[in-house]
XYZ file of C-alpha atoms in Angstrom:
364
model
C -68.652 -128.960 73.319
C -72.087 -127.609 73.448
C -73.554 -130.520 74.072
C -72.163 -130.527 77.497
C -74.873 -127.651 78.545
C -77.653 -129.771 77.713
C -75.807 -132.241 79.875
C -75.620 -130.026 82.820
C -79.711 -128.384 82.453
C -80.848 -132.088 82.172
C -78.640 -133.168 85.214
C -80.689 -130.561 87.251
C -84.374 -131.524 86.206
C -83.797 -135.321 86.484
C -82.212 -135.022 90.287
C -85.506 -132.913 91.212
C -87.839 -135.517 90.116
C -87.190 -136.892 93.244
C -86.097 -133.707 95.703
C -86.736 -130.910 96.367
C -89.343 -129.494 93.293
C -91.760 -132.857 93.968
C -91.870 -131.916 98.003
C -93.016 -128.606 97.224
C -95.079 -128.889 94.452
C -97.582 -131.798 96.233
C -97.808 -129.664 99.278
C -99.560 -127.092 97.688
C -101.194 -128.848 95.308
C -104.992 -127.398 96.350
C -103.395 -123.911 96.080
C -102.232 -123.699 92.392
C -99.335 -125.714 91.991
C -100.597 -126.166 88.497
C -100.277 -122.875 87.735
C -96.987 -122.525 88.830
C -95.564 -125.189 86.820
C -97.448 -123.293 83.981
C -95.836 -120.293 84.466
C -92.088 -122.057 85.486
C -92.108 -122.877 82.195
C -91.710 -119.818 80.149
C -89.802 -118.438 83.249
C -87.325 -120.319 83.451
C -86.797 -120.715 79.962
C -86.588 -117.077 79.427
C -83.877 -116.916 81.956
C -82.161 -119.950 80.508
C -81.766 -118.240 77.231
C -81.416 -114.792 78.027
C -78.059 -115.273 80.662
C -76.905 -118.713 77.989
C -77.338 -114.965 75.116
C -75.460 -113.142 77.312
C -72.700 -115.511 77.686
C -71.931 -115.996 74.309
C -70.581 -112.295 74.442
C -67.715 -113.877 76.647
C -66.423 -116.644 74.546
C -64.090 -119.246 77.170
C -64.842 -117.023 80.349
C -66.850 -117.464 83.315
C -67.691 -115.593 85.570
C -64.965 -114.690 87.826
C -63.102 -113.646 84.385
C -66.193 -111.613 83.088
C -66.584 -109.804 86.702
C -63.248 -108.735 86.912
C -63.468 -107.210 83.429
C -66.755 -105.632 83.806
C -67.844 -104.674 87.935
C -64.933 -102.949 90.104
C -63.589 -105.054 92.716
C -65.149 -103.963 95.831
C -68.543 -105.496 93.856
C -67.204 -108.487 92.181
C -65.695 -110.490 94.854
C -68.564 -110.052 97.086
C -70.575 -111.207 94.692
C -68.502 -113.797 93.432
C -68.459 -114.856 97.206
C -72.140 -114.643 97.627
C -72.594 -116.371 94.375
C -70.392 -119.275 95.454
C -72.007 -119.569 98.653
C -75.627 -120.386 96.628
C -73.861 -122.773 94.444
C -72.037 -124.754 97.277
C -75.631 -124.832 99.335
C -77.309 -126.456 96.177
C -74.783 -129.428 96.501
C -74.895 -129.217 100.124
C -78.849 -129.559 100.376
C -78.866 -132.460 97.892
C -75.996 -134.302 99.628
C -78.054 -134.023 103.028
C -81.333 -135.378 101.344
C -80.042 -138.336 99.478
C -78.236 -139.074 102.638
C -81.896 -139.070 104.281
C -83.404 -141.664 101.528
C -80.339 -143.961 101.801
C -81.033 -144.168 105.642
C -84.925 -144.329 104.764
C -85.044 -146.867 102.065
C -81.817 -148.824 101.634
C -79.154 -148.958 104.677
C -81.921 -148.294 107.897
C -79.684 -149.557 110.571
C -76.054 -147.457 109.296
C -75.441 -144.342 111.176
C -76.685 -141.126 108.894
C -73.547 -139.728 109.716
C -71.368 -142.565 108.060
C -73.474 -142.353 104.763
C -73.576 -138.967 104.495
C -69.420 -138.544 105.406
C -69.229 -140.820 102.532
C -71.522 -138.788 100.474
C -69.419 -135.938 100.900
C -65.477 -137.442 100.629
C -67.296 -138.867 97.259
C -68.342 -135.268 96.264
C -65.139 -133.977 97.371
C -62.922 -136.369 95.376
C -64.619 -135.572 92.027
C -65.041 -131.450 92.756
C -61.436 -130.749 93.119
C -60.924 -132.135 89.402
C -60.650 -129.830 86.731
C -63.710 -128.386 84.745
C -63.201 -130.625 81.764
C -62.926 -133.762 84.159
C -66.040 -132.572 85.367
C -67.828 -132.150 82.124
C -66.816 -135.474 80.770
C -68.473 -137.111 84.198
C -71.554 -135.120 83.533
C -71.856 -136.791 80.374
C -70.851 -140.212 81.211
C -73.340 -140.489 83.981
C -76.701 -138.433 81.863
C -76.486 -140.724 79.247
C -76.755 -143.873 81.270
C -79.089 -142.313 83.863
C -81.759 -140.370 81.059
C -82.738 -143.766 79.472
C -83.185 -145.769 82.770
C -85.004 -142.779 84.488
C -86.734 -142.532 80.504
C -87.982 -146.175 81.143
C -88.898 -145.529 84.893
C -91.485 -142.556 83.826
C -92.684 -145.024 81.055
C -93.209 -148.362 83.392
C -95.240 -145.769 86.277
C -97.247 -144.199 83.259
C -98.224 -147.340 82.180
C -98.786 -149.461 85.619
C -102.124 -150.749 86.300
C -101.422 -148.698 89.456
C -101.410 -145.766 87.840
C -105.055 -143.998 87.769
C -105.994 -140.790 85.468
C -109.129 -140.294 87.293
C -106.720 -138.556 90.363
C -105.121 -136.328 87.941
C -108.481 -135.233 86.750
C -109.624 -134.744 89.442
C -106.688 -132.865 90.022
C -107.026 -130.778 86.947
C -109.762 -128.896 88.819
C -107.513 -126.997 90.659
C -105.709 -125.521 87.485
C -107.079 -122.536 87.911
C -106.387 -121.800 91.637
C -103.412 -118.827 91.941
C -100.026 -120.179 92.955
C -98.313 -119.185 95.939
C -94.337 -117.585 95.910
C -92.956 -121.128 97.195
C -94.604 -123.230 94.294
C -93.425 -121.208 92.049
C -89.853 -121.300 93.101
C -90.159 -124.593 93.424
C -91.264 -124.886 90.399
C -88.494 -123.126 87.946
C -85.717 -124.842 90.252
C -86.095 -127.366 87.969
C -84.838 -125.476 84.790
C -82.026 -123.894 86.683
C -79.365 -126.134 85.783
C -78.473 -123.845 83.104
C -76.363 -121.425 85.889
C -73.477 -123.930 85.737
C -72.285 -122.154 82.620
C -71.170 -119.432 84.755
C -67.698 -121.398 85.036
C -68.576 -124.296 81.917
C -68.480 -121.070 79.554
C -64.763 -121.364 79.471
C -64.928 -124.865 77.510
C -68.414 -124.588 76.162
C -69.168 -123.009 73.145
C -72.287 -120.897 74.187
C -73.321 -119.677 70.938
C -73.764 -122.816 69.595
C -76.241 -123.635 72.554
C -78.950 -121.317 71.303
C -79.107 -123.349 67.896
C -81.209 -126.385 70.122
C -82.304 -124.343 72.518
C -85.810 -125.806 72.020
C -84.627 -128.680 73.674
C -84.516 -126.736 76.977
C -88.698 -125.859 77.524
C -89.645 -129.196 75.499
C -87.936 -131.451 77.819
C -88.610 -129.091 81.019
C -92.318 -129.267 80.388
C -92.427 -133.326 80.094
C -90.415 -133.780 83.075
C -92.245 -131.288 85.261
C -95.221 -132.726 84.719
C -94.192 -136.248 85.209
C -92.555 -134.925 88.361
C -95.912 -133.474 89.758
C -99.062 -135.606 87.976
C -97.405 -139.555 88.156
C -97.545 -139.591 91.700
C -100.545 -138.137 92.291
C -102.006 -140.503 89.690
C -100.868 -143.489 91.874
C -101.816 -142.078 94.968
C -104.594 -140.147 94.474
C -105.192 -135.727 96.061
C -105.418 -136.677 99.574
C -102.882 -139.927 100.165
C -99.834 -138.394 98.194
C -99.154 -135.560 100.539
C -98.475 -137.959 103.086
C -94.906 -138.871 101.814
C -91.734 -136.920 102.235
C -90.660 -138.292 98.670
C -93.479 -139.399 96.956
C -91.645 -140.097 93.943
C -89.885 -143.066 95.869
C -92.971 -144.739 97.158
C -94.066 -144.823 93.688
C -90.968 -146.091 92.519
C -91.887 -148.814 95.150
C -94.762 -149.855 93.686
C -93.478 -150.719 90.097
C -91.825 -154.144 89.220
C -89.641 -155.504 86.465
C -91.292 -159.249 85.861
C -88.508 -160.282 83.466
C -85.486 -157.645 85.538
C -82.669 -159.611 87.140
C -83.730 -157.034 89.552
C -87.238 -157.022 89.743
C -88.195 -154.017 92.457
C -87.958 -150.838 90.604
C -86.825 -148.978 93.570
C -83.530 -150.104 93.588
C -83.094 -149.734 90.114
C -84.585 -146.452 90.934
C -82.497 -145.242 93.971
C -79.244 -146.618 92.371
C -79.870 -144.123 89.326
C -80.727 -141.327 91.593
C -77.753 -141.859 94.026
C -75.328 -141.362 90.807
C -77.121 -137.978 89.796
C -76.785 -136.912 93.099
C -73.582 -137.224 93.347
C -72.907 -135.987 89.899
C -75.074 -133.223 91.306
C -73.240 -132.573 94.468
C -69.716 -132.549 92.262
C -70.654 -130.365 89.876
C -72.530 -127.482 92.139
C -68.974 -127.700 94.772
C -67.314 -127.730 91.706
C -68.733 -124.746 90.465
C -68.998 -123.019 93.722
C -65.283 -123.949 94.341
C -64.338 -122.398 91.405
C -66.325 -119.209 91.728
C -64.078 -118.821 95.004
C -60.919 -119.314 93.499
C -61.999 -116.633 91.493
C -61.997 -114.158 94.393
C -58.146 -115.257 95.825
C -56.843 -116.055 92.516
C -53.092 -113.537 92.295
C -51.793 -113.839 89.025
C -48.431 -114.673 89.111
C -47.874 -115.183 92.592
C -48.045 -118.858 94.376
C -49.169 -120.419 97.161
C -47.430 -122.444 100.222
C -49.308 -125.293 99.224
C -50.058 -126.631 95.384
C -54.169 -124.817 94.214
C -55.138 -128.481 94.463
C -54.461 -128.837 98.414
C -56.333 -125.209 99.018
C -59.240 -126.706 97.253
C -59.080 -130.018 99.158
C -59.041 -127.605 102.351
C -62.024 -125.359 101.586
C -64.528 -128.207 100.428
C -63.366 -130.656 103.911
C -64.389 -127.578 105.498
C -67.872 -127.073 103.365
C -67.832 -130.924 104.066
C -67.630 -130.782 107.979
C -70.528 -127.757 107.615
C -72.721 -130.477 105.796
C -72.116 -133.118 108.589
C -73.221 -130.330 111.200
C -76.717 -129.341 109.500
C -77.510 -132.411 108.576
C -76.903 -133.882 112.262
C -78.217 -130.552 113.808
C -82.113 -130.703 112.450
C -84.139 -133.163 111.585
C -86.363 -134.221 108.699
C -88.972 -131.487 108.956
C -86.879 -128.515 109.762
C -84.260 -129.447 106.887
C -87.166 -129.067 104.425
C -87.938 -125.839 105.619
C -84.976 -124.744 105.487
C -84.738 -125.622 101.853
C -88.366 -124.116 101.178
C -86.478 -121.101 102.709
C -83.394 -121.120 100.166
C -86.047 -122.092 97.164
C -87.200 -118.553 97.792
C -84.503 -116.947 97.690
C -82.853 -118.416 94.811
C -85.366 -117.102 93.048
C -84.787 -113.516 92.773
C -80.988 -114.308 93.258
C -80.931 -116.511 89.509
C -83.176 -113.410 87.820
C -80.392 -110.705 89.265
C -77.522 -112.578 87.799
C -79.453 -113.188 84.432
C -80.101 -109.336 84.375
C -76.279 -108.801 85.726
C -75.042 -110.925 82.811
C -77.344 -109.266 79.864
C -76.639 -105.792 81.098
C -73.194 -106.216 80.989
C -73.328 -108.063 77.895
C -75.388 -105.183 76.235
C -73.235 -102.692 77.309
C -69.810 -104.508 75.641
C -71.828 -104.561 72.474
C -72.208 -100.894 72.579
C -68.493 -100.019 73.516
């Protein structure tokens, strides 16, 4: 079952090839987004392996268990709360953007509302399922999407489109200090690791750190596809003009001897599928971290656990309807600049949460 973490860290950094991280990153790529993604690296790999170390001292528990054990409850269910809230705002944000590109690129004259109400009944069918349900999607959907997006890397890499010069000349600015918002930006990408907060219970966490390599190997090469390929298309000045840069590259690339032979399609098609997978797993997670606060053991409901959860994420839904039809373009990607930075500092308190109290079981 280990396998299944790898599933959920690479389900992170192949959805942010195309939001959020990319948007950031070619923004402020005059003031040391290089450097960020230089330091990302060992960042968020350190935090990957130090809270995936300190779960293994809670074999099949996540976090709502290991809270309960460990932190009294008038500071574990506010942070369980708090903690949810994060989670369900990653799925949230993601929902809202792909609903954006679908608008942008493939369905211009539907209402945004429609595709994104779809969006979210989509997310909401497939979060209410059961961790293991969850998992099993997660792994279904990464190993058709890593070989297609694999091959989409591979066919912009090697376009006659593609020009080094523009990431050499890019290369100049390596040594320019990054700002707080690149680097955020930047280790979003290796944050998929979280989700074993509530995958601990079926995961077997030790058994992660074995291949734990894979984790900064594959971060670094997808990073810096994320960042350099559309630049290298582009060029410095041209590619901070798009919102998603990665799909106007997409755009450019053809498959001569594809029953479909526009790449973007192919392209959007995989990248719809993660996020959903992306949106289900983060309301998954954040549904579950809930449940954790309310959860009475021994004692039932009016209504089955399965029609509470239906209720809570329709009402997260109808939230995501009214930010995504109360701003527009611009201001939504401030406001995820805004949540970038704080996530941030947020991850590195719950990886230091998790290894203190991890630590401190070892030594009673």
């Amino acid at each position: 079952m280990s396998r299944y973490f790898y599933y959920l860290v690479i389900m992170n950094m192949l959805l942010n090839i195309v939001i959020n991280v990319p948007m950031v990153l070619v923004q402020e790529r005059f003031n040391g987004a290089i450097m960020s993604i230089l330091i990302s690296i060992p960042v968020g790999t350190f935090l990957a392996y130090f809270f995936t170390k300190g779960m293994t001292r809670y074999k099949s528990k996540g976090l709502p268990e290991i809270f309960s054990e460990e932190l009294p409850k008038y500071i574990s269910k506010p942070y369980l709360f708090f903690l949810g809230m994060m989670w369900i705002l990653s799925g949230t944000f993601a929902v809202i953007s792909f609903s954006y590109i679908i608008k942008l690129y493939l369905m211009p004259e539907m209402d945004v509302r429609a595709i994104t109400g779809l969006l979210i009944a989509t997310v909401i069918f497939g979060a209410v399922r059961q961790t293991k349900s969850v998992l099993f999607l997660t792994e279904f959907i990464i190993i058709i999407a890593l070989p297609m997006v694999a091959f989409i890397l591979f066919k912009a890499v090697t376009s006659d489109f593609f020009y080094p010069n523009h990431v050499l000349r890019e290369l100049h600015f390596t040594w320019q200090w990054p700002n707080y918002s690149s680097i955020c930006a930047a280790t979003y990408l290796f944050t998929g690791y979280v989700n074993l907060g509530i995958a601990n219970r079926y995961i077997e966490s030790a058994k992660v750190l074995r291949f734990f390599w894979i984790v900064p190997v594959l971060g670094t090469l997808i990073i810096i596809s994320t960042f350099f390929i559309p630049i290298g298309f582009f060029g410095l000045e041209a590619v901070g003009d798009f919102v998603y840069p990665w799909l106007i590259t997409a755009d450019t690339l053809k498959m001569e001897f594809g029953f479909i032979e526009r790449v973007s399609f192919f392209f959007l098609l995989v990248f719809l599928l993660l996020s959903i997978l992306f949106g289900i797993v983060t309301w998954h997670i954040g549904l579950e971290l809930f449940k954790g606060i309310f959860a009475k053991k021994g004692k039932r409901g009016l209504l089955p656990q399965r029609a509470y959860s239906f209720m809570f994420l329709a009402a997260v839904g109808a939230g995501t309807l009214v930010l995504g039809e109360s701003v527009n373009q611009r201001e939504f990607f401030i406001i995820v600049s805004y949540w970038l930075n704080f996530r941030l500092p947020v991850e590195a308190l719950l990886v230091l949460t998790i290894l203190f109290l991890s630590l401190r079981r070892k030594n009673t």
